[in-house]
Amino acid sequence: MPSRLAARTAVRAVFAAAFALGALPAHAQTREDGQWTMPGKDYAATRYSGLNTITPANAGRLKPVWTFSTGVLRGHEGQPLVVGSTMYVVTPWPDVLYAFDLTKEGFPLRWKYRPDVDQAALGMACCDAINRGAFYAQGKVVYNTLDGHTIAVDAKTGREVWNVKVGDVSNGETMPMAPMIAGNRVIVGPSGGEYGIRGWTKALDLATGAPAWTGYNVGPDAEVLARPGTFKAFYDQGKDLALRSWPADAWKKAGAPVWGWLSYDPALDLVYFGVGNPGPYNPEQRAGDNKWTNSVLARRPGDGSLIWAYQFTPNDNWDYDSNAEMILADLTIKGVKRKTLVHFDKNGFAYTMDRTTGEVLLAEKYVFANWARSIDLKTGRPVLDTTKQTGASRGTINYICPSLEGGKSPASPAAYSPQTGLFYLATVNMCMNYATEKTTRLRGTPYIGATTPYTVGPGGNMGAFVAWDATTGHRVWEIKEKFPVWSGAVATAGNVVFYGTLDGWFRAADARTGKVLWSFKVGSGVVAAPITFKGPDGKQYVAVYSGIGGDWALLSGDTRSDDPKDVRDPADYAKELGRHTSQGGMVWVFGL
Amino acid sequence: MRYSLAVPALVAAAACTIAKGPVPAGSRTATAPPPAIRYEQHIAVDGLEPPATEMTNPYAGDAKSAEEGGKLFTSMNCDGCHGGGATGFMGPSLSDGRWKYGGTDGAVFQSIYYGRPMGMPAFGGTLQPVIVWKLVTYLRSLPVPAAVPTQSWQ
């Protein structure tokens, strides 16, 4: 661990003692400076801001103070950054980076960076041509482009510092995820779980972009960087776990993408990230656990060493990617204060884990889930309902919950408030029928082989915004929404939480009770993650993108309103969604 | 047997086009033909497409070829983007009677063989022309439903 980081951690530990902020890990505790410099707000990915001017008492008076059209119709995921007096916005493909001056009326443009992005990537992106945002460190704004480049741009001037091709688009690797910068390492990973890639994370040097290491998620120990004496999984023993849990050669087209959010514990010097689904969707073509797909991995950022790994869904039968964020919090579990990691998996279970070892301390369903009864904490494995197992020889398996959109989408990151001790997340209440068939991998084409129509889950509401207690594994409150909720969340010290809906409502709720305090109809559905920041004028603002897309690109509305039969095929379970929202990206800033 | 003349002629024409076209650096080798080639980099000699109307589908209207093409549509993972039955997914529907780049046999052949902008890979380096023609025959055999959703602007 670089000494500079150690020093900073020590300083933060002092703040922690002084302000007794509660259950945040030491490295996440810092005096609130009102900025938002990285996707998850802090290394712990809490998406919690210490700003407290907006409260349940005054949130009803929020109004828009600024908007900006990105001119892009694709799904606007991710979040802006605010560093000093500048706001940075990354658009979906063509991945334009804007810098706006927050000190002047109308937030005029400081500069605009326009990369040359290979449009061949559009045909290799499974789920719309999205981008999940940038990371600021040491004077650079660093982000990825859909065609597999990582780019560092000078935060002041907008000049390109370096531009490195990391992913191979012709092999199905696209790169919409937001990087993590830990010390001097920029860590990135590819999408392509639907294209038979073999997923990895790569680290680049922050100063130069020079490659430092590549750690595969699947394959022999030497390529997974599982080194003797360094790697220890809590539930698994033996060599080459990520090789022996696959049939011969299937691991070479494993999938195992890294398209979600990363977090970092500087004290343990571990970077945490989730790994996505194995390919193809037919599990009979890949007998075995298929490690480390659908897993959380803990790596040392310096040399990439794998320290521990845990698999949420062995031999994934349902496309339950585990790319959702790993939120780091220090929680008291059964009377003992633990360094924990909290993860809401697509598979419908919320996991509270020991982040030093990978032990599962608690795993409970946070949405309706019927593929497994429970998680056995002794073995770490799910207790399956065998009637929900899929495969080419099994025909269509009906009513599997959650659907492959997940009980919560990994695209919509949760927030954690140390003030309430609760986690806030958008949930999806959908089920699916799953039919799969044998398929062949052709380089650069989809490697899926499944048909998975959706149905609405029990209760009839397709989504909700939920407050979750990860120390006991239960839901504290929920706000039901008609459509799946696909936005990220932000929690604030003012006890107000924010989220958006697919039909274009941006809402503030009381973090303690779940009472909706304020709603504003933005221009399109929200699939982004809101942030909050302190402007140069000292006031607290909230920013979010609107612009439906991502998995919902097909369902948004460009059909007729006067013809009930005018519905695109995949939208037939949510016909009305298309009538409530249309595409188009905008940045919104709200204030009192 | 009536196809035996047409097919080799086409192979020759296609090979000629590819050999003369600009080659993107590092992406085209004899052993690993990449489907993802930039459309504008390889579309044709001198930037002109081969004239679609002059190409003749050797299997036009042949039901058996259409059936084989349907199987190829799945096994070559076309359905991964265009959906089962070519009804559309992340890629556009190919069964609604609407064609962005022309719906003649020749135009559809070119879309598959040379790719199209906005993400359609070029399969000319992967699929033999006879295979492409069977896919064309399958797609052209699909009945256009009486009612289709409003056209997507994407």
XYZ file of C-alpha atoms in Angstrom:
746
model
C 0.000 0.000 0.000
C 1.463 3.407 -0.936
C 2.424 5.407 2.119
C 0.461 8.426 0.927
C -2.712 6.379 1.149
C -1.802 5.058 4.539
C -1.337 8.611 5.749
C -4.706 9.646 4.392
C -6.355 6.682 6.038
C -4.823 7.674 9.336
C -6.149 11.208 8.972
C -9.597 9.842 8.261
C -9.421 7.587 11.263
C -8.929 10.709 13.367
C -12.015 12.280 11.816
C -13.866 9.079 12.516
C -13.009 9.231 16.171
C -13.775 12.934 16.373
C -17.158 12.841 14.710
C -18.202 9.291 15.555
C -20.070 9.029 12.272
C -21.189 5.515 12.971
C -20.913 2.421 10.910
C -18.788 3.555 7.981
C -15.417 1.927 7.528
C -12.619 4.268 8.493
C -11.599 5.025 4.937
C -15.097 6.174 3.973
C -15.231 8.654 6.813
C -14.006 12.039 5.886
C -15.233 15.526 6.483
C -17.840 16.152 3.830
C -16.372 18.415 1.166
C -19.482 18.468 -1.006
C -17.743 16.917 -4.001
C -18.590 13.698 -5.860
C -15.284 12.557 -7.332
C -15.893 8.869 -7.976
C -18.902 6.798 -9.085
C -19.819 5.466 -5.625
C -19.031 8.787 -3.825
C -16.304 7.075 -1.779
C -14.113 3.981 -2.036
C -16.661 2.087 0.064
C -19.270 2.826 -2.646
C -21.779 4.079 -0.077
C -23.281 6.815 -2.270
C -23.810 8.647 1.005
C -23.177 12.368 1.280
C -22.700 14.255 4.526
C -24.585 17.244 3.063
C -27.659 17.971 5.150
C -29.279 21.180 3.932
C -32.012 19.310 2.099
C -34.220 17.714 4.747
C -37.597 16.021 4.972
C -38.979 19.399 6.053
C -37.892 21.326 2.955
C -37.464 18.679 0.210
C -40.946 19.486 -1.065
C -39.604 22.846 -2.255
C -36.944 21.362 -4.565
C -37.042 22.722 -8.093
C -34.959 22.285 -11.207
C -32.206 24.888 -11.515
C -30.411 23.634 -14.635
C -30.877 21.162 -17.471
C -28.721 20.053 -20.352
C -29.594 17.892 -23.346
C -26.858 15.428 -24.231
C -28.393 14.893 -27.666
C -28.047 11.159 -27.187
C -31.041 8.830 -27.269
C -29.431 5.820 -25.624
C -29.747 4.748 -22.000
C -28.170 7.261 -19.608
C -26.751 5.148 -16.784
C -24.107 6.181 -14.281
C -23.699 9.604 -12.716
C -22.003 12.954 -13.181
C -18.948 13.894 -11.100
C -18.452 17.174 -9.289
C -14.839 18.115 -8.598
C -14.183 21.580 -7.237
C -16.395 23.911 -9.247
C -16.686 21.644 -12.299
C -19.297 19.060 -13.174
C -18.242 16.247 -15.529
C -20.763 14.342 -17.632
C -20.069 11.265 -19.780
C -22.741 10.466 -22.355
C -23.636 7.017 -23.697
C -22.022 6.142 -27.036
C -20.424 8.163 -28.617
C -18.981 8.630 -25.095
C -18.609 12.405 -25.080
C -17.099 13.971 -21.925
C -18.374 17.421 -20.935
C -17.005 19.779 -18.248
C -19.374 22.472 -16.973
C -18.416 25.552 -14.957
C -20.601 25.640 -11.848
C -19.403 29.113 -10.862
C -21.216 30.928 -13.667
C -24.871 31.427 -14.415
C -26.165 28.689 -16.699
C -23.192 26.409 -15.928
C -21.456 27.127 -19.255
C -19.199 24.627 -20.934
C -15.557 24.674 -19.871
C -14.608 22.117 -22.484
C -15.853 19.063 -24.348
C -13.793 15.990 -25.132
C -14.917 13.926 -28.101
C -13.199 10.550 -28.571
C -13.218 8.598 -31.808
C -15.187 5.495 -30.828
C -15.387 2.548 -33.199
C -19.053 2.101 -34.035
C -18.474 -1.605 -34.603
C -18.847 -1.725 -30.809
C -22.559 -1.013 -31.236
C -23.023 -4.524 -32.595
C -21.142 -6.048 -29.662
C -23.113 -4.386 -26.868
C -25.812 -6.690 -25.586
C -27.857 -4.101 -23.794
C -27.748 -0.692 -25.398
C -24.668 1.478 -25.886
C -24.467 2.833 -22.353
C -21.658 4.277 -20.220
C -21.502 4.144 -16.405
C -19.350 7.217 -15.881
C -15.917 8.513 -14.970
C -13.557 8.471 -11.975
C -11.500 11.507 -10.942
C -8.022 11.210 -9.457
C -4.862 13.312 -9.426
C -6.056 15.901 -11.924
C -7.386 13.369 -14.420
C -10.873 12.323 -15.407
C -10.635 8.664 -16.411
C -13.349 6.745 -18.234
C -13.948 3.906 -20.661
C -15.411 3.901 -24.130
C -17.752 1.334 -25.607
C -15.045 0.113 -27.996
C -12.768 -0.967 -25.166
C -10.510 2.036 -24.604
C -9.594 3.584 -21.283
C -8.929 7.305 -21.560
C -7.450 9.816 -19.130
C -8.348 13.453 -19.772
C -6.793 16.452 -18.061
C -9.510 17.719 -15.722
C -8.578 21.374 -16.216
C -7.954 21.571 -19.943
C -9.883 18.649 -21.459
C -6.759 17.484 -23.245
C -6.255 13.758 -23.659
C -3.421 12.559 -21.399
C -3.481 8.954 -22.552
C -5.771 6.621 -24.476
C -5.165 2.889 -24.252
C -6.985 0.097 -26.068
C -7.779 -2.436 -23.368
C -10.670 -4.529 -24.712
C -10.998 -6.349 -28.023
C -14.288 -5.395 -29.655
C -13.905 -7.975 -32.423
C -13.967 -10.615 -29.681
C -17.144 -9.200 -28.130
C -15.469 -7.118 -25.417
C -17.097 -3.712 -24.898
C -16.394 -1.465 -21.922
C -19.239 0.635 -20.553
C -18.253 0.214 -16.886
C -16.777 2.995 -14.757
C -13.136 2.484 -13.733
C -11.865 2.232 -10.155
C -8.684 4.087 -9.269
C -6.908 2.651 -6.229
C -3.603 4.396 -5.553
C -1.874 4.622 -8.920
C -3.842 1.758 -10.474
C -6.756 2.286 -12.873
C -8.764 -0.948 -12.813
C -11.191 -1.772 -15.607
C -13.078 -4.770 -16.987
C -15.171 -5.755 -20.016
C -18.790 -6.508 -20.824
C -19.396 -9.490 -23.094
C -21.007 -12.227 -21.017
C -23.377 -12.696 -23.945
C -20.498 -13.023 -26.441
C -18.356 -15.819 -24.985
C -15.465 -13.633 -23.878
C -13.177 -14.748 -21.032
C -13.589 -11.959 -18.507
C -10.782 -10.157 -16.720
C -9.780 -7.077 -14.863
C -6.772 -5.109 -16.029
C -4.826 -2.458 -14.181
C -3.215 0.514 -15.891
C -0.786 3.008 -14.455
C -2.651 6.234 -13.660
C 0.173 8.471 -14.841
C 0.870 6.818 -18.184
C -1.853 4.262 -18.947
C 0.802 1.546 -19.139
C -0.631 -1.924 -18.420
C 0.357 -3.255 -14.985
C -1.425 -6.593 -14.752
C -4.263 -8.715 -16.135
C -6.198 -11.035 -13.865
C -8.643 -13.397 -15.554
C -11.780 -14.417 -13.680
C -11.653 -17.917 -15.159
C -8.790 -20.254 -16.062
C -5.628 -21.651 -14.506
C -4.353 -20.184 -11.235
C -1.433 -18.533 -13.011
C -3.824 -16.445 -15.149
C -6.379 -15.916 -12.405
C -3.455 -14.628 -10.278
C -4.400 -17.028 -7.461
C -0.957 -17.363 -5.967
C 0.067 -20.038 -3.470
C 0.049 -18.696 0.061
C -1.822 -15.553 -0.964
C -5.184 -16.865 -2.171
C -7.604 -18.401 0.298
C -11.298 -18.866 -0.455
C -13.463 -19.313 2.628
C -15.490 -22.205 1.216
C -13.208 -23.781 -1.390
C -9.870 -25.549 -1.317
C -7.493 -26.758 -3.972
C -5.622 -25.586 -7.005
C -7.031 -24.283 -10.275
C -10.571 -23.890 -8.931
C -11.469 -21.628 -11.852
C -10.231 -24.262 -14.293
C -11.374 -27.540 -12.718
C -14.952 -26.306 -12.286
C -15.344 -26.211 -16.090
C -15.455 -28.867 -18.819
C -12.390 -28.981 -21.067
C -12.033 -25.770 -23.101
C -15.412 -24.347 -21.980
C -13.484 -21.957 -19.711
C -11.925 -20.302 -22.737
C -15.343 -18.897 -23.699
C -16.553 -18.570 -20.149
C -18.216 -15.169 -20.186
C -17.455 -13.882 -16.659
C -17.638 -10.169 -17.536
C -16.874 -7.236 -15.218
C -19.363 -4.497 -16.037
C -20.478 -3.337 -12.611
C -19.078 -1.165 -9.855
C -15.844 -1.631 -7.937
C -15.091 -0.706 -4.348
C -11.832 -0.484 -2.416
C -10.737 -0.851 1.200
C -7.400 0.990 1.563
C -6.783 -0.464 5.032
C -7.036 -4.055 3.778
C -5.690 -2.907 0.392
C -8.358 -4.932 -1.433
C -10.411 -4.061 -4.479
C -13.809 -5.794 -4.644
C -15.843 -6.461 -7.765
C -18.606 -8.740 -8.971
C -18.286 -11.105 -11.927
C -21.108 -11.753 -14.381
C -22.743 -14.747 -15.982
C -21.161 -17.766 -17.648
C -21.828 -18.475 -21.313
C -23.804 -19.868 -22.902
C -27.146 -19.664 -21.085
C -27.537 -23.435 -21.454
C -25.887 -24.816 -18.276
C -25.610 -28.313 -19.793
C -22.773 -27.070 -22.006
C -20.710 -26.174 -18.950
C -21.211 -28.788 -16.197
C -19.532 -27.760 -12.949
C -19.564 -24.722 -10.683
C -18.014 -22.472 -13.360
C -15.852 -20.477 -10.972
C -15.469 -17.489 -10.752
C -18.586 -16.513 -12.662
C -21.410 -15.011 -10.558
C -18.883 -14.291 -7.849
C -17.228 -11.570 -5.813
C -13.462 -11.321 -6.127
C -11.065 -9.482 -3.817
C -7.817 -8.464 -5.481
C -4.701 -6.591 -4.405
C -4.586 -3.519 -6.653
C -0.765 -3.393 -6.726
C -0.101 -6.714 -8.446
C -3.597 -8.076 -9.028
C -3.206 -11.019 -6.651
C -6.491 -12.748 -5.917
C -6.879 -12.800 -2.135
C -10.278 -14.432 -1.823
C -13.330 -15.220 -3.942
C -16.868 -16.372 -3.282
C -19.427 -17.662 -5.754
C -23.033 -16.545 -5.194
C -24.635 -18.748 -7.872
C -22.677 -21.890 -8.854
C -23.365 -23.257 -12.364
C -25.664 -20.346 -13.108
C -28.884 -21.591 -14.700
C -30.612 -18.203 -14.858
C -28.219 -15.422 -15.969
C -27.861 -14.158 -12.414
C -24.802 -11.940 -12.925
C -23.154 -10.734 -9.728
C -21.917 -7.406 -11.095
C -23.830 -5.364 -8.536
C -21.814 -3.117 -6.234
C -20.106 -4.393 -3.095
C -20.823 -1.757 -0.445
C -18.281 -1.652 2.391
C -19.636 -0.914 5.856
C -18.675 -1.944 9.360
C -21.780 -3.561 10.800
C -22.617 -5.317 14.033
C -23.763 -8.822 13.195
C -25.062 -11.011 16.024
C -23.414 -8.736 18.550
C -20.021 -8.607 16.868
C -18.713 -5.621 14.916
C -17.462 -6.886 11.576
C -15.765 -5.408 8.544
C -18.559 -6.267 6.132
C -19.413 -6.093 2.473
C -23.085 -5.895 1.481
C -24.232 -7.093 -1.934
C -27.687 -7.306 -3.517
C -27.338 -10.060 -6.088
C -29.462 -10.479 -9.192
C -30.417 -13.857 -7.724
C -32.686 -12.159 -5.168
C -30.539 -12.670 -2.054
C -28.875 -9.877 -0.095
C -25.503 -10.983 1.277
C -23.734 -9.537 4.287
C -20.169 -10.868 4.163
C -16.904 -10.547 6.043
C -14.798 -8.575 3.599
C -11.493 -9.772 5.035
C -12.236 -13.474 4.405
C -15.250 -13.868 2.110
C -17.359 -15.592 4.759
C -21.112 -15.167 4.317
C -22.520 -13.897 7.610
C -26.086 -13.525 6.481
C -28.024 -14.077 3.246
C -31.733 -13.335 2.989
C -34.164 -12.792 0.135
C -34.766 -9.102 -0.484
C -37.333 -9.794 -3.232
C -39.497 -12.789 -4.113
C -37.137 -15.567 -5.235
C -38.037 -19.195 -5.912
C -34.962 -20.754 -7.581
C -33.419 -21.421 -4.158
C -34.896 -21.797 -0.698
C -32.005 -20.301 1.232
C -28.244 -19.970 1.364
C -26.459 -22.550 3.529
C -24.065 -20.449 5.593
C -21.874 -23.500 6.408
C -21.135 -24.310 2.771
C -21.911 -20.935 1.236
C -24.065 -22.700 -1.368
C -27.697 -22.063 -2.309
C -30.289 -24.687 -1.349
C -31.875 -25.155 -4.759
C -35.451 -25.812 -5.830
C -34.557 -28.444 -8.432
C -37.767 -27.846 -10.393
C -36.365 -24.432 -11.362
C -33.143 -25.845 -12.836
C -32.826 -25.100 -16.546
C -31.087 -26.736 -19.495
C -31.532 -27.632 -23.141
C -32.817 -31.112 -22.218
C -35.384 -29.754 -19.777
C -37.587 -27.745 -22.124
C -39.234 -24.551 -20.936
C -39.094 -23.932 -17.194
C -41.889 -21.589 -16.193
C -42.138 -18.913 -13.543
C -38.580 -18.538 -12.302
C -38.173 -15.568 -9.969
C -36.387 -13.209 -10.123
C -36.139 -12.764 -13.888
C -32.722 -12.351 -15.444
C -33.116 -8.600 -14.986
C -32.396 -9.417 -11.348
C -34.215 -8.714 -8.107
C -32.173 -5.558 -8.372
C -30.302 -4.504 -11.461
C -26.531 -4.311 -10.994
C -26.796 -1.226 -13.207
C -28.637 0.617 -10.426
C -26.334 0.910 -7.415
C -27.705 1.008 -3.873
C -26.760 3.549 -1.184
C -25.904 3.129 2.497
C -26.571 5.716 5.187
C -24.491 5.288 8.358
C -26.938 7.694 9.948
C -29.957 5.391 9.619
C -27.861 2.224 9.299
C -29.985 1.277 6.288
C -29.300 0.366 2.665
C -31.479 1.892 -0.060
C -32.096 0.078 -3.312
C -34.272 -0.091 -6.387
C -35.896 -3.497 -6.886
C -37.468 -5.338 -9.786
C -40.417 -7.667 -9.259
C -40.409 -9.805 -12.371
C -40.243 -13.501 -13.178
C -39.348 -15.376 -16.349
C -39.897 -18.515 -18.349
C -36.584 -19.971 -19.473
C -36.006 -22.102 -22.553
C -32.492 -22.800 -23.710
C -30.826 -24.743 -26.468
C -27.371 -25.890 -27.441
C -25.424 -23.156 -29.137
C -22.012 -22.643 -30.730
C -19.606 -19.824 -30.137
C -18.665 -17.777 -33.174
C -16.131 -15.095 -32.334
C -17.818 -11.733 -32.022
C -21.425 -12.962 -32.164
C -23.904 -13.509 -29.346
C -23.305 -16.727 -27.404
C -26.608 -17.068 -25.599
C -29.034 -19.731 -26.853
C -32.028 -18.882 -24.701
C -35.498 -17.399 -24.828
C -36.657 -15.874 -21.567
C -39.983 -14.014 -21.717
C -40.864 -12.048 -18.580
C -43.959 -11.979 -16.412
C -44.902 -9.699 -13.547
C -44.055 -11.022 -10.064
C -46.451 -11.490 -7.141
C -48.339 -8.401 -6.084
C -48.585 -6.848 -9.514
C -46.208 -3.920 -8.973
C -43.143 -4.448 -11.123
C -40.781 -2.653 -8.801
C -40.171 -0.886 -5.517
C -37.698 1.333 -3.713
C -36.634 -0.435 -0.541
C -34.819 0.277 2.736
C -32.904 -2.784 3.944
C -31.317 -3.660 7.262
C -28.224 -5.711 6.407
C -27.503 -6.588 10.038
C -30.663 -8.682 10.291
C -31.583 -9.210 6.652
C -35.004 -7.650 6.540
C -36.910 -4.939 4.697
C -37.637 -1.855 6.803
C -39.905 -0.038 4.347
C -40.711 0.027 0.669
C -42.252 2.386 -1.852
C -44.108 0.368 -4.475
C -43.765 1.469 -8.075
C -45.804 0.390 -11.060
C -42.780 -0.322 -13.267
C -39.430 -1.914 -12.431
C -37.221 0.576 -10.575
C -33.907 0.843 -12.386
C -32.194 3.859 -10.890
C -29.364 4.113 -8.446
C -29.866 5.697 -5.055
C -28.222 8.459 -3.060
C -28.527 8.867 0.713
C -27.798 12.097 2.567
C -27.077 13.287 6.089
C -30.279 15.310 5.798
C -32.116 11.959 5.968
C -33.407 12.332 2.440
C -32.871 9.615 -0.199
C -33.361 10.071 -3.938
C -34.252 7.733 -6.807
C -35.992 7.804 -10.181
C -38.506 5.632 -12.016
C -38.725 4.202 -15.512
C -41.782 6.331 -16.214
C -39.788 9.450 -15.495
C -40.470 10.451 -11.890
C -37.548 11.665 -9.827
C -38.384 11.327 -6.138
C -37.142 12.304 -2.689
C -38.123 10.110 0.245
C -37.634 10.241 3.995
C -34.744 7.885 4.737
C -36.300 6.802 8.035
C -39.901 6.193 6.999
C -40.070 5.829 3.237
C -42.539 8.678 2.949
C -42.337 10.264 -0.503
C -41.516 13.925 0.071
C -41.292 15.247 -3.477
C -41.615 14.041 -7.063
C -40.697 15.783 -10.270
C -41.467 14.532 -13.769
C -38.223 14.542 -15.747
C -38.017 14.192 -19.506
C -37.610 10.443 -19.731
C -37.219 7.320 -17.624
C -34.396 7.289 -15.074
C -31.831 4.483 -15.314
C -29.014 6.602 -13.847
C -27.710 7.090 -10.316
C -28.396 10.451 -8.640
C -25.670 12.386 -6.825
C -25.657 15.349 -4.476
C -23.056 18.100 -4.196
C -22.319 21.510 -2.741
C -22.189 24.234 -5.370
C -19.685 27.095 -5.352
C -22.532 29.148 -3.827
C -22.494 26.868 -0.785
C -25.925 25.378 -1.505
C -26.741 21.664 -1.718
C -27.809 20.377 -5.139
C -28.980 17.027 -6.473
C -28.123 15.905 -10.002
C -29.381 13.008 -12.111
C -29.617 11.973 -15.740
C -32.898 11.117 -17.378
C -32.883 8.995 -20.537
C -34.437 5.550 -20.565
C -32.418 2.766 -22.162
C -30.053 -0.010 -21.241
C -32.190 -3.112 -20.947
C -35.248 -0.932 -21.485
C -34.181 0.493 -24.837
C -36.703 -1.664 -26.638
C -39.590 -0.983 -24.346
C -39.560 2.752 -24.328
C -42.212 4.440 -26.263
C -42.195 5.147 -29.905
C -45.405 3.278 -30.552
C -48.906 4.652 -31.054
C -51.132 5.513 -28.119
C -54.377 4.789 -29.940
C -53.691 1.167 -30.834
C -53.449 -1.338 -27.958
C -51.886 -3.879 -30.297
C -49.019 -1.571 -31.187
C -46.478 -3.136 -28.825
C -42.960 -4.317 -29.540
C -42.426 -7.981 -28.830
C -40.384 -7.922 -25.627
C -42.664 -5.282 -24.078
C -45.830 -7.320 -23.986
C -45.693 -7.750 -20.197
C -45.383 -3.987 -19.657
C -47.380 -2.531 -22.506
C -48.022 0.748 -20.806
C -44.371 1.578 -20.211
C -43.934 2.657 -23.784
C -46.805 5.086 -23.434
C -45.273 6.772 -20.376
C -41.770 7.456 -21.517
C -39.690 8.205 -24.551
C -35.956 8.297 -25.124
C -33.557 11.181 -24.904
C -30.818 12.098 -22.453
C -30.812 15.107 -20.174
C -28.817 16.191 -17.145
C -30.900 17.677 -14.341
C -29.770 19.693 -11.350
C -32.234 20.402 -8.546
C -31.931 22.742 -5.584
C -33.949 24.517 -2.951
C -27.388 -28.358 -60.030
C -28.648 -25.145 -61.505
C -26.723 -23.304 -58.784
C -23.361 -24.745 -59.633
C -22.379 -21.918 -61.928
C -23.728 -19.033 -59.923
C -22.059 -19.865 -56.626
C -18.410 -20.094 -57.696
C -18.820 -16.889 -59.686
C -20.011 -15.153 -56.587
C -17.186 -16.504 -54.456
C -14.733 -15.131 -56.965
C -16.388 -11.729 -57.019
C -16.490 -11.504 -53.237
C -12.900 -12.647 -52.791
C -11.815 -10.064 -55.293
C -13.618 -7.291 -53.462
C -12.132 -8.206 -50.130
C -8.625 -8.568 -51.496
C -8.685 -5.067 -52.967
C -10.449 -3.322 -50.116
C -8.587 -1.449 -47.427
C -7.630 -3.758 -44.589
C -7.944 -2.525 -41.016
C -4.645 -2.868 -39.221
C -4.161 -5.997 -37.223
C -7.665 -7.345 -37.493
C -7.706 -9.520 -40.596
C -5.679 -12.685 -40.769
C -6.199 -15.897 -42.661
C -6.811 -17.881 -39.482
C -9.059 -15.518 -37.558
C -11.390 -13.532 -39.776
C -13.024 -10.910 -37.600
C -16.720 -10.246 -38.009
C -16.333 -6.827 -36.465
C -14.786 -4.709 -39.159
C -15.622 -1.101 -39.598
C -18.221 -0.786 -42.273
C -16.659 2.194 -43.943
C -13.249 0.525 -43.984
C -14.192 -2.488 -45.955
C -17.415 -1.809 -47.733
C -15.973 -2.151 -51.207
C -13.355 -1.085 -53.661
C -13.270 2.691 -54.004
C -16.034 3.049 -51.440
C -18.710 1.714 -53.761
C -20.881 -1.227 -52.885
C -21.145 -3.978 -55.443
C -24.423 -3.326 -57.259
C -26.968 -5.293 -55.276
C -29.474 -5.550 -58.036
C -27.085 -7.495 -60.204
C -26.670 -10.284 -57.693
C -28.836 -13.340 -58.145
C -29.895 -15.527 -55.256
C -29.233 -19.077 -56.385
C -31.823 -20.394 -53.916
C -34.559 -17.797 -54.464
C -37.914 -19.184 -53.428
C -36.528 -22.614 -52.541
C -38.379 -23.857 -49.448
C -35.693 -26.353 -48.412
C -33.005 -23.675 -48.538
C -35.216 -21.348 -46.526
C -35.603 -24.039 -43.886
C -31.853 -24.602 -43.790
C -31.379 -20.856 -43.558
C -33.708 -20.781 -40.572
C -31.530 -23.308 -38.766
C -28.432 -21.346 -39.702
C -30.066 -18.193 -38.361
C -30.055 -19.841 -34.929
C -26.801 -21.780 -35.120
C -24.832 -18.783 -36.405
C -26.238 -16.716 -33.511
C -28.086 -14.248 -35.728
C -30.986 -14.634 -33.304
C -28.763 -13.334 -30.508
C -29.252 -9.817 -31.880
C -32.236 -10.065 -34.205
C -34.346 -12.288 -31.961
C -35.904 -15.707 -32.471
C -37.820 -15.753 -35.756
C -35.940 -12.550 -36.677
C -38.633 -10.497 -34.938
C -36.082 -8.090 -33.484
C -34.153 -7.698 -30.243
C -31.183 -5.350 -29.844
C -30.886 -5.591 -33.613
C -33.841 -4.648 -35.804
C -36.636 -6.990 -36.842
C -35.937 -8.648 -40.173
C -39.468 -9.942 -40.502
C -41.575 -6.790 -40.475
C -41.125 -5.919 -44.122
C -38.991 -2.857 -43.369
C -35.426 -2.748 -44.670
C -33.046 0.060 -43.809
C -30.594 -0.976 -46.496
C -32.899 -2.468 -49.071
C -34.908 -5.666 -49.056
C -33.883 -7.223 -52.348
C -32.022 -10.508 -52.150
C -28.849 -8.759 -53.233
C -29.155 -5.974 -50.652
C -29.810 -8.424 -47.829
C -26.832 -10.482 -48.996
C -24.649 -7.394 -48.811
C -25.892 -6.496 -45.337
C -24.783 -9.897 -44.069
C -21.635 -10.211 -46.134
C -20.249 -6.699 -45.717
C -21.980 -5.571 -42.524
C -23.776 -2.278 -41.978
C -23.076 0.745 -39.808
C -24.483 0.881 -36.281
C -23.244 -2.555 -35.358
C -24.071 -5.170 -37.967
C -20.828 -7.168 -38.260
C -19.490 -8.291 -41.645
C -19.826 -12.040 -41.932
C -18.107 -12.309 -45.287
C -14.941 -13.476 -43.634
C -16.755 -16.124 -41.618
C -19.607 -17.440 -43.743
C -19.347 -18.851 -47.236
C -21.546 -17.071 -49.796
C -23.699 -20.205 -50.120
C -24.473 -19.963 -46.410
C -25.253 -16.268 -46.695
C -27.634 -16.970 -49.589
C -29.479 -19.545 -47.458
C -29.876 -16.948 -44.710
C -31.160 -14.491 -47.312
C -33.595 -17.089 -48.586
C -34.854 -17.745 -45.056
C -35.357 -14.059 -44.274
C -37.093 -13.402 -47.559
C -39.394 -16.375 -46.909
C -40.756 -14.941 -43.657
C -44.319 -13.725 -44.048
C -44.819 -10.109 -43.085
C -47.562 -9.996 -40.426
C -50.698 -8.026 -41.241
C -50.084 -5.776 -38.208
C -46.577 -4.797 -37.099
C -45.534 -2.321 -34.386
C -44.902 1.255 -35.371
C -41.500 1.585 -36.942
C -38.708 2.218 -34.451
C -36.632 5.282 -35.252
C -33.474 3.541 -34.068
